[in-house]
Coordinates of C-alpha atoms and ligand atoms in Angstrom, one line a residue:
X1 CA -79.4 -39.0 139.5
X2 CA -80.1 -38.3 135.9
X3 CA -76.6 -36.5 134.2
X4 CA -75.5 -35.0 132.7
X5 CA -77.0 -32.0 133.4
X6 CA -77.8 -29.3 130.7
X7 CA -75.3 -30.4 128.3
X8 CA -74.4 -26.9 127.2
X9 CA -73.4 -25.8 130.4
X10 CA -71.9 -28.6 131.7
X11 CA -69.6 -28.6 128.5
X12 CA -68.7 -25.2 129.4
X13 CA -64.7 -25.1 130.8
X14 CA -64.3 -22.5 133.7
X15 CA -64.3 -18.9 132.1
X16 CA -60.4 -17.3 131.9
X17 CA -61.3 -14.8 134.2
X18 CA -61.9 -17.3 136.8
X19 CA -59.0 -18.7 136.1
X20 CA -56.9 -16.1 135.6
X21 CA -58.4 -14.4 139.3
X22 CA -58.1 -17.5 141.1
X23 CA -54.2 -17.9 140.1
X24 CA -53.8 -14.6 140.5
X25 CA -55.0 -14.6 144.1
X26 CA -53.1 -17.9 145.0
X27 CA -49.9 -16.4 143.7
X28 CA -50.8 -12.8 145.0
X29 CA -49.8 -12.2 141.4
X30 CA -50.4 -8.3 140.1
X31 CA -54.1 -8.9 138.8
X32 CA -54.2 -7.2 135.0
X33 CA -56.0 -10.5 133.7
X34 CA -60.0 -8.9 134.7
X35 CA -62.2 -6.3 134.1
X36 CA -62.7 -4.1 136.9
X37 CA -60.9 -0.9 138.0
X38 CA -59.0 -1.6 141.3
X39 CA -60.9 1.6 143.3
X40 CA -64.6 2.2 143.7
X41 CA -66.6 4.2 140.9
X42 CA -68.8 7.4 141.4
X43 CA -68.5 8.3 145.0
X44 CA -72.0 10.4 143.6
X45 CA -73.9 8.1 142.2
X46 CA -73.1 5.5 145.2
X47 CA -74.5 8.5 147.9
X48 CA -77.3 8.8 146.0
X49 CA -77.8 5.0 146.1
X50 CA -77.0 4.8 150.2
X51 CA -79.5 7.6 150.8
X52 CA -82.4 5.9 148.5
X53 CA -81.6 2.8 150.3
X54 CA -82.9 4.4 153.4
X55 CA -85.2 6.7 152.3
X56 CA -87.6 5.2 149.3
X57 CA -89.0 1.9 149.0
X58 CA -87.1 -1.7 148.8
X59 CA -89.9 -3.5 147.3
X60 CA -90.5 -4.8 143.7
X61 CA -90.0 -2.5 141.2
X62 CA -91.9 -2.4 138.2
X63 CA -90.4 -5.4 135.9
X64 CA -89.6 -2.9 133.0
X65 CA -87.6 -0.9 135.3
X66 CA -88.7 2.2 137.0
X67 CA -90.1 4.7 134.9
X68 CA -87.5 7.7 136.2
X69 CA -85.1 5.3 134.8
X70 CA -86.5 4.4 131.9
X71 CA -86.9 7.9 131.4
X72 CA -83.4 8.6 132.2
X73 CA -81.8 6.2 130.0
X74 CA -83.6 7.8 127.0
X75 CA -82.9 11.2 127.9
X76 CA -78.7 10.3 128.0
X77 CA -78.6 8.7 124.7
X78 CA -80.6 11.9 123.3
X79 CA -78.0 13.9 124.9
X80 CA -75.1 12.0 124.2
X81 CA -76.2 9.7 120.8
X82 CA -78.7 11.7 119.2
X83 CA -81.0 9.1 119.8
X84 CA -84.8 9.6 120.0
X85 CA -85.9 6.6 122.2
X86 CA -89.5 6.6 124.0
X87 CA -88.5 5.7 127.1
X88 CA -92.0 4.2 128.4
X89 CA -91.9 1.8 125.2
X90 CA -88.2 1.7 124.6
X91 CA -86.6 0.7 127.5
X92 CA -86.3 -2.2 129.4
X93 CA -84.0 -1.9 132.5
X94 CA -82.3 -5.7 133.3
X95 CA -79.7 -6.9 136.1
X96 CA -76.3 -6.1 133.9
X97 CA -75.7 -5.9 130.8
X98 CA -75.8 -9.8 131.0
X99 CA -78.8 -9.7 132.2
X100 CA -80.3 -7.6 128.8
X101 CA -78.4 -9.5 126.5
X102 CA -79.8 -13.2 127.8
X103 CA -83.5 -11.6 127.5
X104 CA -82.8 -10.1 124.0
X105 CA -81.4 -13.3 122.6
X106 CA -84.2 -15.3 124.6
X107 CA -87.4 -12.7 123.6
X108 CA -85.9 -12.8 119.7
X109 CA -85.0 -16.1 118.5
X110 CA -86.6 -19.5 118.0
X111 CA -84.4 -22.9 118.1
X112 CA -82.5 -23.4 115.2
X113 CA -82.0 -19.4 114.0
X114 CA -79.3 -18.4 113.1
X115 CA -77.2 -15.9 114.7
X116 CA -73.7 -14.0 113.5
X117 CA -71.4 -13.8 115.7
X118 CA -67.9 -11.9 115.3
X119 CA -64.7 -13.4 117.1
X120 CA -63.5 -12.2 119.2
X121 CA -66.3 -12.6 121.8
X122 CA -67.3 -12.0 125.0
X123 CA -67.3 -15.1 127.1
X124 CA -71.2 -14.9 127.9
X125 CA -72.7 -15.4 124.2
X126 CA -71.7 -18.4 123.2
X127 CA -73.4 -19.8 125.8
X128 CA -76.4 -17.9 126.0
X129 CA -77.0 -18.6 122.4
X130 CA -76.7 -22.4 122.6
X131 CA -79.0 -21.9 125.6
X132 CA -82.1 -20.4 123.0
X133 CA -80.9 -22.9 120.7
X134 CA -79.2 -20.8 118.4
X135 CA -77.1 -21.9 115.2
X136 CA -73.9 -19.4 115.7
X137 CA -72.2 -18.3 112.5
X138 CA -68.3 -17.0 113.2
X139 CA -66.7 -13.9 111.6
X140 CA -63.3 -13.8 112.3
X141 CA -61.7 -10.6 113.3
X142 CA -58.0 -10.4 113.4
X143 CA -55.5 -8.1 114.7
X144 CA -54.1 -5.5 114.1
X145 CA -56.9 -4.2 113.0
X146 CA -60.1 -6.3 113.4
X147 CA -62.1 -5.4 110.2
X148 CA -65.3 -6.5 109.1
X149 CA -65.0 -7.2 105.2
X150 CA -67.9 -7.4 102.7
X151 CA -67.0 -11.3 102.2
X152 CA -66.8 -12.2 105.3
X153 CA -70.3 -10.9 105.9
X154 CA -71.5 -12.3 102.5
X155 CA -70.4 -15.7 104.2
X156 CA -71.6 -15.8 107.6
X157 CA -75.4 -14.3 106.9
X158 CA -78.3 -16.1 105.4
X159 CA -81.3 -16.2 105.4
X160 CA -82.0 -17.9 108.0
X161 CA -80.2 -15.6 109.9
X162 CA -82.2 -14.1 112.6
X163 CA -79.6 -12.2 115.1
X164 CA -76.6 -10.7 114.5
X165 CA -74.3 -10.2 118.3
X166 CA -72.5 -7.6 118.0
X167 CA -70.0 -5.5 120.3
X168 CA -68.8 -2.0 119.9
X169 CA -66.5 -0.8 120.9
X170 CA -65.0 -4.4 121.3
X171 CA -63.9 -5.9 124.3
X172 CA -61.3 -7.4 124.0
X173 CA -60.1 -6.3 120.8
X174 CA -60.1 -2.5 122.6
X175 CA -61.2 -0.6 118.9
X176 CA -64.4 1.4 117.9
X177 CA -65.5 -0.3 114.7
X178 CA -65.0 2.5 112.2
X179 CA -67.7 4.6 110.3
X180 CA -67.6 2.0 107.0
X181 CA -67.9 -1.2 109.1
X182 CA -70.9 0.0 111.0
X183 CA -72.4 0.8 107.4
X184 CA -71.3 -2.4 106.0
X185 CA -73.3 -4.3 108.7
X186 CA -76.3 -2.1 108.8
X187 CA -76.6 -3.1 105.0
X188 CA -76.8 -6.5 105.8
X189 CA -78.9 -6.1 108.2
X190 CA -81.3 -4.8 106.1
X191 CA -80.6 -6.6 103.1
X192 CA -81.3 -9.7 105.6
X193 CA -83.8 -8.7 107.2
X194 CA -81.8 -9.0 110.5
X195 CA -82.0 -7.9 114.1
X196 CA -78.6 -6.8 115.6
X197 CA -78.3 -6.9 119.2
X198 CA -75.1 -4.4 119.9
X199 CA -73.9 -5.0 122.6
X200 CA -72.8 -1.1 123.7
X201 CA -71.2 -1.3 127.4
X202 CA -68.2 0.5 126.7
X203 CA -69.8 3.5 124.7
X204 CA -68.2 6.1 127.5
X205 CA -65.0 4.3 127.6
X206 CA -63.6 5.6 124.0
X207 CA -60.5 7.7 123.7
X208 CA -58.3 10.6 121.9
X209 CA -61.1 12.4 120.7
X210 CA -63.8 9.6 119.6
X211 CA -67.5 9.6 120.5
X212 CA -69.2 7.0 120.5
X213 CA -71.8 6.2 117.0
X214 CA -74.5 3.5 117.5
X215 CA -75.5 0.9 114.9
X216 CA -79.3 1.6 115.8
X217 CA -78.8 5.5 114.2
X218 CA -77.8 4.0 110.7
X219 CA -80.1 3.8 107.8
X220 CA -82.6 1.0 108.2
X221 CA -81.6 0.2 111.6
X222 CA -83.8 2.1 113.8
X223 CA -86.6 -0.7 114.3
X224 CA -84.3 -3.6 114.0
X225 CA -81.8 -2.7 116.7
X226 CA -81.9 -3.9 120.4
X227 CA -78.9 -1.7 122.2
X228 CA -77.5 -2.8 125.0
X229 CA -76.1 -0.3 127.7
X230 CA -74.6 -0.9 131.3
X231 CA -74.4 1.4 134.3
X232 CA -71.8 -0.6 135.8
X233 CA -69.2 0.5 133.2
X234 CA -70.7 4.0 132.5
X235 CA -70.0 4.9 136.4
X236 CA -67.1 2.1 137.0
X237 CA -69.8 0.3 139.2
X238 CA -69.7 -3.5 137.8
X239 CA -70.5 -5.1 140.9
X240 CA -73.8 -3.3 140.2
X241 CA -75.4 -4.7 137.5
X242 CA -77.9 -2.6 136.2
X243 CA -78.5 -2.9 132.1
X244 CA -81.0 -1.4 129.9
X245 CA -81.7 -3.0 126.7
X246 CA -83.5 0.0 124.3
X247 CA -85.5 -1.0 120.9
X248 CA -88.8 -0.4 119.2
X249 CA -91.8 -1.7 120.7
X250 CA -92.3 -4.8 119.0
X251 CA -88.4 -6.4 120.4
X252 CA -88.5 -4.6 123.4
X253 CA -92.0 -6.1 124.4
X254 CA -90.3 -9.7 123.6
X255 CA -87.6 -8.7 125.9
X256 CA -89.2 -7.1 128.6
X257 CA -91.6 -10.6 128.5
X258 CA -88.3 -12.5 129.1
X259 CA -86.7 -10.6 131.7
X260 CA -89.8 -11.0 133.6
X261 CA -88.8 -14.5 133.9
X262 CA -85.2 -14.1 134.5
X263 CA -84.8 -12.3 137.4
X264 CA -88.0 -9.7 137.2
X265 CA -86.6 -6.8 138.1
X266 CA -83.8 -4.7 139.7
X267 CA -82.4 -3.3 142.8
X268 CA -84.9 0.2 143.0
X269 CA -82.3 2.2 145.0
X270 CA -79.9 1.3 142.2
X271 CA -82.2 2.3 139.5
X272 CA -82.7 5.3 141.3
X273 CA -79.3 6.2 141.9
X274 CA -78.2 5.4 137.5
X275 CA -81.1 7.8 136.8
X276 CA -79.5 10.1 138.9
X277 CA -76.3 9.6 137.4
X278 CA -77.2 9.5 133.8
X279 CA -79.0 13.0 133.9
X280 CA -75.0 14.4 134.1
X281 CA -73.3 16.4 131.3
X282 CA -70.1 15.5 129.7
X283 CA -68.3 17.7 132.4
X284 CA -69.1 14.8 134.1
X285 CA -67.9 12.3 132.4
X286 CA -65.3 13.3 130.5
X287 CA -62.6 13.9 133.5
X288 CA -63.4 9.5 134.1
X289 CA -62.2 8.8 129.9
X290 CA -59.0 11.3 130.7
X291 CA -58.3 9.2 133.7
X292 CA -58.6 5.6 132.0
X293 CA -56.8 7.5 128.9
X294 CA -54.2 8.0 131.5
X295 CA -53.6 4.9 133.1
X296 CA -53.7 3.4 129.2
X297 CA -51.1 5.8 128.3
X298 CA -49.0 4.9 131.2
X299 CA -49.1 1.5 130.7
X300 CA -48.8 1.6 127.1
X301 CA -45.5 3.7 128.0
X302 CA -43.8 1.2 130.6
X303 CA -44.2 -1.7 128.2
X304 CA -43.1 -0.2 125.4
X305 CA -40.0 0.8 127.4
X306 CA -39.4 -2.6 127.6
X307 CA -39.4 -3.7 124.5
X308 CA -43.2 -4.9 124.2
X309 CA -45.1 -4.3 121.1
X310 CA -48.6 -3.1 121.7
X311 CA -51.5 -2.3 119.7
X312 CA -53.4 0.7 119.9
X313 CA -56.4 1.1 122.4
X314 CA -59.0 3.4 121.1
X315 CA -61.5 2.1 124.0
X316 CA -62.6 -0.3 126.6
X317 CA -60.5 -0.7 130.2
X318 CA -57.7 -2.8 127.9
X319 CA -54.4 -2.3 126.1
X320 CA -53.3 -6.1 124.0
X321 CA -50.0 -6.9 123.9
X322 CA -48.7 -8.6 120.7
X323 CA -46.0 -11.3 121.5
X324 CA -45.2 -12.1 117.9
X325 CA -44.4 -8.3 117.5
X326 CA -42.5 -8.2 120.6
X327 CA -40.2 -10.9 119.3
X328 CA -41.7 -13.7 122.0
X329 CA -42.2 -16.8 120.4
X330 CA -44.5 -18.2 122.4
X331 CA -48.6 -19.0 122.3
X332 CA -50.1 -16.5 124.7
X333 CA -51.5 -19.4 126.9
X334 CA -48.0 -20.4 127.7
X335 CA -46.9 -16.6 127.7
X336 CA -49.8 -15.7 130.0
X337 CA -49.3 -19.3 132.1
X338 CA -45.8 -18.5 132.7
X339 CA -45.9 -14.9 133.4
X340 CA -48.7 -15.6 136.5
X341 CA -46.9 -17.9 137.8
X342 CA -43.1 -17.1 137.3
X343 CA -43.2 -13.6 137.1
X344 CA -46.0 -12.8 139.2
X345 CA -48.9 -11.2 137.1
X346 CA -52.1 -12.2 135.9
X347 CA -53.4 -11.7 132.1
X348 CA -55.8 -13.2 130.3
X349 CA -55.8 -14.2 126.2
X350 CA -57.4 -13.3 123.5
X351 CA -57.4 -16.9 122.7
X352 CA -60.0 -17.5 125.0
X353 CA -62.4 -15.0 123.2
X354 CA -62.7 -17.5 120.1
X355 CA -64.7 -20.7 119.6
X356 CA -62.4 -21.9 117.1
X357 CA -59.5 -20.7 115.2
X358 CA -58.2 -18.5 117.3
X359 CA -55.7 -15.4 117.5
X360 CA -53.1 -17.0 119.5
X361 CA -50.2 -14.3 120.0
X362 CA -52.0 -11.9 121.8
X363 CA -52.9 -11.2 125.7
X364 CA -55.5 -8.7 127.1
X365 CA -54.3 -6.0 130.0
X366 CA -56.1 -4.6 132.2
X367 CA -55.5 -0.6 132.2
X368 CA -58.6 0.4 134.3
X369 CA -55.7 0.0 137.4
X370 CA -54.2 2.1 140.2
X371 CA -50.7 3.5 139.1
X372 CA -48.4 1.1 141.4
X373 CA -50.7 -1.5 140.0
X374 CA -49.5 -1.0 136.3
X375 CA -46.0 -0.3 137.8
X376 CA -46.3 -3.8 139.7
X377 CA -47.3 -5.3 136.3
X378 CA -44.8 -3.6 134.3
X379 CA -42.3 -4.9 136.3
X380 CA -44.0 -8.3 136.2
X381 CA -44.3 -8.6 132.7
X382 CA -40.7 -7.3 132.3
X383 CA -40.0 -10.4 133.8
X384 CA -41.9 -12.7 132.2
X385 CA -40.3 -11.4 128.8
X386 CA -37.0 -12.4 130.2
X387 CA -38.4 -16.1 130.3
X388 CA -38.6 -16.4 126.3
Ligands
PLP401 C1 -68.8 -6.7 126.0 C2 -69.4 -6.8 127.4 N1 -70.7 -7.0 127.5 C3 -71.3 -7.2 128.7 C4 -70.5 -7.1 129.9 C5 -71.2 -7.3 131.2 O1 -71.8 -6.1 131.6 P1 -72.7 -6.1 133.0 O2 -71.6 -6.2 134.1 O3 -73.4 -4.9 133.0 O4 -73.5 -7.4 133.0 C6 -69.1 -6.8 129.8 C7 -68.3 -6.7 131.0 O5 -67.1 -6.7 130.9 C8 -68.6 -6.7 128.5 O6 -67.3 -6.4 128.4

C-alpha cells in the first residue's frame, strides 16, 4: 500500500475535543471540555421535523437547499441583521456550518492563495485550508481582550491575499469583536481586494444587551462577504447539521458548485423544520440567550467564589478561565491534564486553538450545561486548584 495517505490529514493529531470527550468518558469526569448543551434544543422545531419526517418527501432535495429554506434564511437575517439577501441567489443551505465553510474555502481559492487567519481558531480551518491548498497567514489575538490592531493587519495581508477566515463572535475567545475591529477589517478588505468568509454560528448566542452586527453590512463588504450561519447553534440542535452559507451571486454560485460535490444536499425534513424555526420572533429566542446568560452567570459565580479568575463572556456557550490570574502557575495542558484526571472534570485549552505561538494560561468551559453539571464542575475544578 502506497502511504502515507493525504499528508495533511494524516499529520493532523486527534482534535482536543476528542480527547478531552474520550477522557472525560473513561474517567466519568464532569464533561465542560465540548460544545454542546447537556439537554436537547427546541422541543418545536424537533416536532416540526418528526412530523415532516412522516408526512413530506425523503428524497433529494434540491442541492442549493430547499427554496422555503432559502427563503427562510433570508427573511431572519432581514428581520434580525437588517440584511437584504435574495434568497433564490444568496443562499446556499450545506450539512453544518462545516459543511459551508469547506465549500466556501473550496469554491473561492486556488492553490497557493493566501488566506488570513486569526488565532485563536476553530479546529476545522486549518485543515480545510491546507486541503484547497491555501498559504495561511496568522493574526494573533490575545487575551484579555483579543483585538485586532491596524499593524497586525498591515502584516498578515497582501496581495496575494485572497480569503480572509474570520469568526465572530469568537469561539473560543467568547467576545463579539467590537464596532472598530469590524471596521478595521472591512477596510482591508477592501483596500485588498479580499473576500472574508465570517464564520457567524454564534450570532444568537451574545449576551447583556448585545446584538449581533455582521461584517457583510459594512461599507464595501456587501459583494465580498460569504456569511456563514448554523441552525444547530441557533436552536441548540448540533447533532443536526444544517448551515447556510449567504453571499452575492458570483461566490455563492462557486459555493453552491462545491457543495454539490461534498455531500449534495441536506436532510429535507430538517430543512423544513429550520425554516420553520427561523420564521420566529425574538420572543422566541430571547428567553434561550437569558438561559445560557444564566448558566454563564452561575458558573462565572461558583468559580469566582473559589478563587478563579475569569474573563468576561460576552457570547458563545463558553466562559475561559485564566490560570495566570488565578495565581496557578501551571500551562493549561498540565492544568486541564490534571484536573480530568485527578479532579474529575474535563476542559479543553485554548492552546489547542493556535497553530503556533500559543496562549498557554488559559482553558475553555463549557457553560451551555445543566445546573448540577456546573455544580459538579465547580466542585471539580475546586479541586483541581488545590493541586497547584
Ligand atoms: C466557530 C464555529 N464554526 C463552526 C462550527 C460548526 O458548526 P456546525 O455544527 O453547524 O457544523 C462550530 C461549532 O462549535 C463553531 O464553534
Amino acid at each position: 500500500m502506497k502511504t502515507p495517505f493525504n499528508p495533511v490529514l494524516t499529520a493532523q493529531p486527534p482534535t482536543i475535543f476528542d480527547v478531552m470527550s474520550t477522557l472525560a468518558r473513561e474517567l466519568s469526569a464532569v464533561n465542560l471540555g465540548q460544545g454542546f448543551p447537556d439537554r436537547d434544543g427546541a422541543p418545536d422545531v424537533r416536532a416540526f421535523a418528526a412530523k415532516s419526517l412522516m408526512e413530506n418527501s425523503n428524497q433529494y432535495p434540491p442541492s442549493p437547499g430547499l427554496p422555503e429554506l432559502r427563503l427562510a434564511v433570508a427573511d431572519h437575517y432581514r428581520r434580525f441583521q437588517g440584511l437584504d439577501l435574495d434568497g433564490m441567489r444568496e443562499v446556499v443551505v450545506a450539512s453544518g456550518a462545516t459543511e459551508a465553510l469547506m465549500a466556501a474555502i473550496l469554491g473561492l481559492l486556488s492553490p497557493g492563495d493566501e488566506v488570513v487567519m486569526f488565532q485563536p481558531l476553530y479546529d476545522a480551518y486549518l485543515p480545510m485550508v491546507k486541503l484547497a491548498g491555501g498559504v495561511p497567514k496568522f493574526i494573533r489575538l490575545e487575551p484579555p481582550h483579543w483585538r485586532i490592531t491596524p499593524e497586525a493587519l498591515a502584516k498578515a495581508f497582501s496581495p496575494r491575499t485572497k480569503l480572509v477566515l474570520f469568526n465572530n463572535p469568537l469561539n473560543p475567545a467568547a467576545v463579539v469583536f467590537p464596532d472598530e475591529d469590524l471596521a478595521l477589517l472591512a477596510q482591508a478588505c477592501v483596500r485588498h481586494d479580499a473576500i472574508v468568509v465570517s464564520d457567524e454560528v454564534w450570532e444568537h448566542v451574545v449576551f447583556d444587551g448585545r446584538s449581533h452586527r455582521p461584517i457583510m453590512a459594512l461599507p464595501g463588504m456587501r459583494e465580498r462577504t460569504v456569511k456563514i450561519g448554523s441552525a444547530g447553534k441557533i436552536f441548540s440542535l448540533t447533532g443536526w447539521k444544517v448551515g447556510f452559507a449567504c453571499a452575492a451571486p458570483p461566490l455563492a454560485a462557486a459555493i453552491a458548485k462545491a457543495h454539490a460535490f461534498l455531500t449534495f444536499t441536506t436532510s429535507p425534513n430538517l430543512q423544513r423544520a429550520v425554516a420553520y424555526g427561523l420564521g420566529h420572533d425574538d420572543a422566541y429566542f430571547a428567553p434561550m440567550r437569558q438561559d445560557f446568560a444564566r448558566a454563564r452567570d452561575r458558573l462565572a459565580a461558583g468559580l469566582t467564589a473559589e478563587g478563579f479568575s475569569v474573563l468576561p463572556s460576552q457570547g458563545t456557550y463558553f466562559l475561559l478561565l485564566d490560570l495566570q490570574a488565578s495565581c496557578i502557575d501551571a500551562d493549561a495542558t498540565v492544568f486541564a491534564d490534571r484536573a480530568a484526571r485527578e479532579a474529575g472534570v474535563a476542559t479543553c485549552t485554548v492552546s489547542a486553538f493556535y497553530a503556533q505561538d500559543p496562549v498557554r494560561s488559559v482553558v475553555r468551559l463549557c457553560f451551555s450545561k445543566q445546573d448540577e453539571t456546573l455544580d459538579g464542575g465547580i466542585e471539580r475544578l475546586a479541586k483541581a486548584r488545590r493541586l497547584f
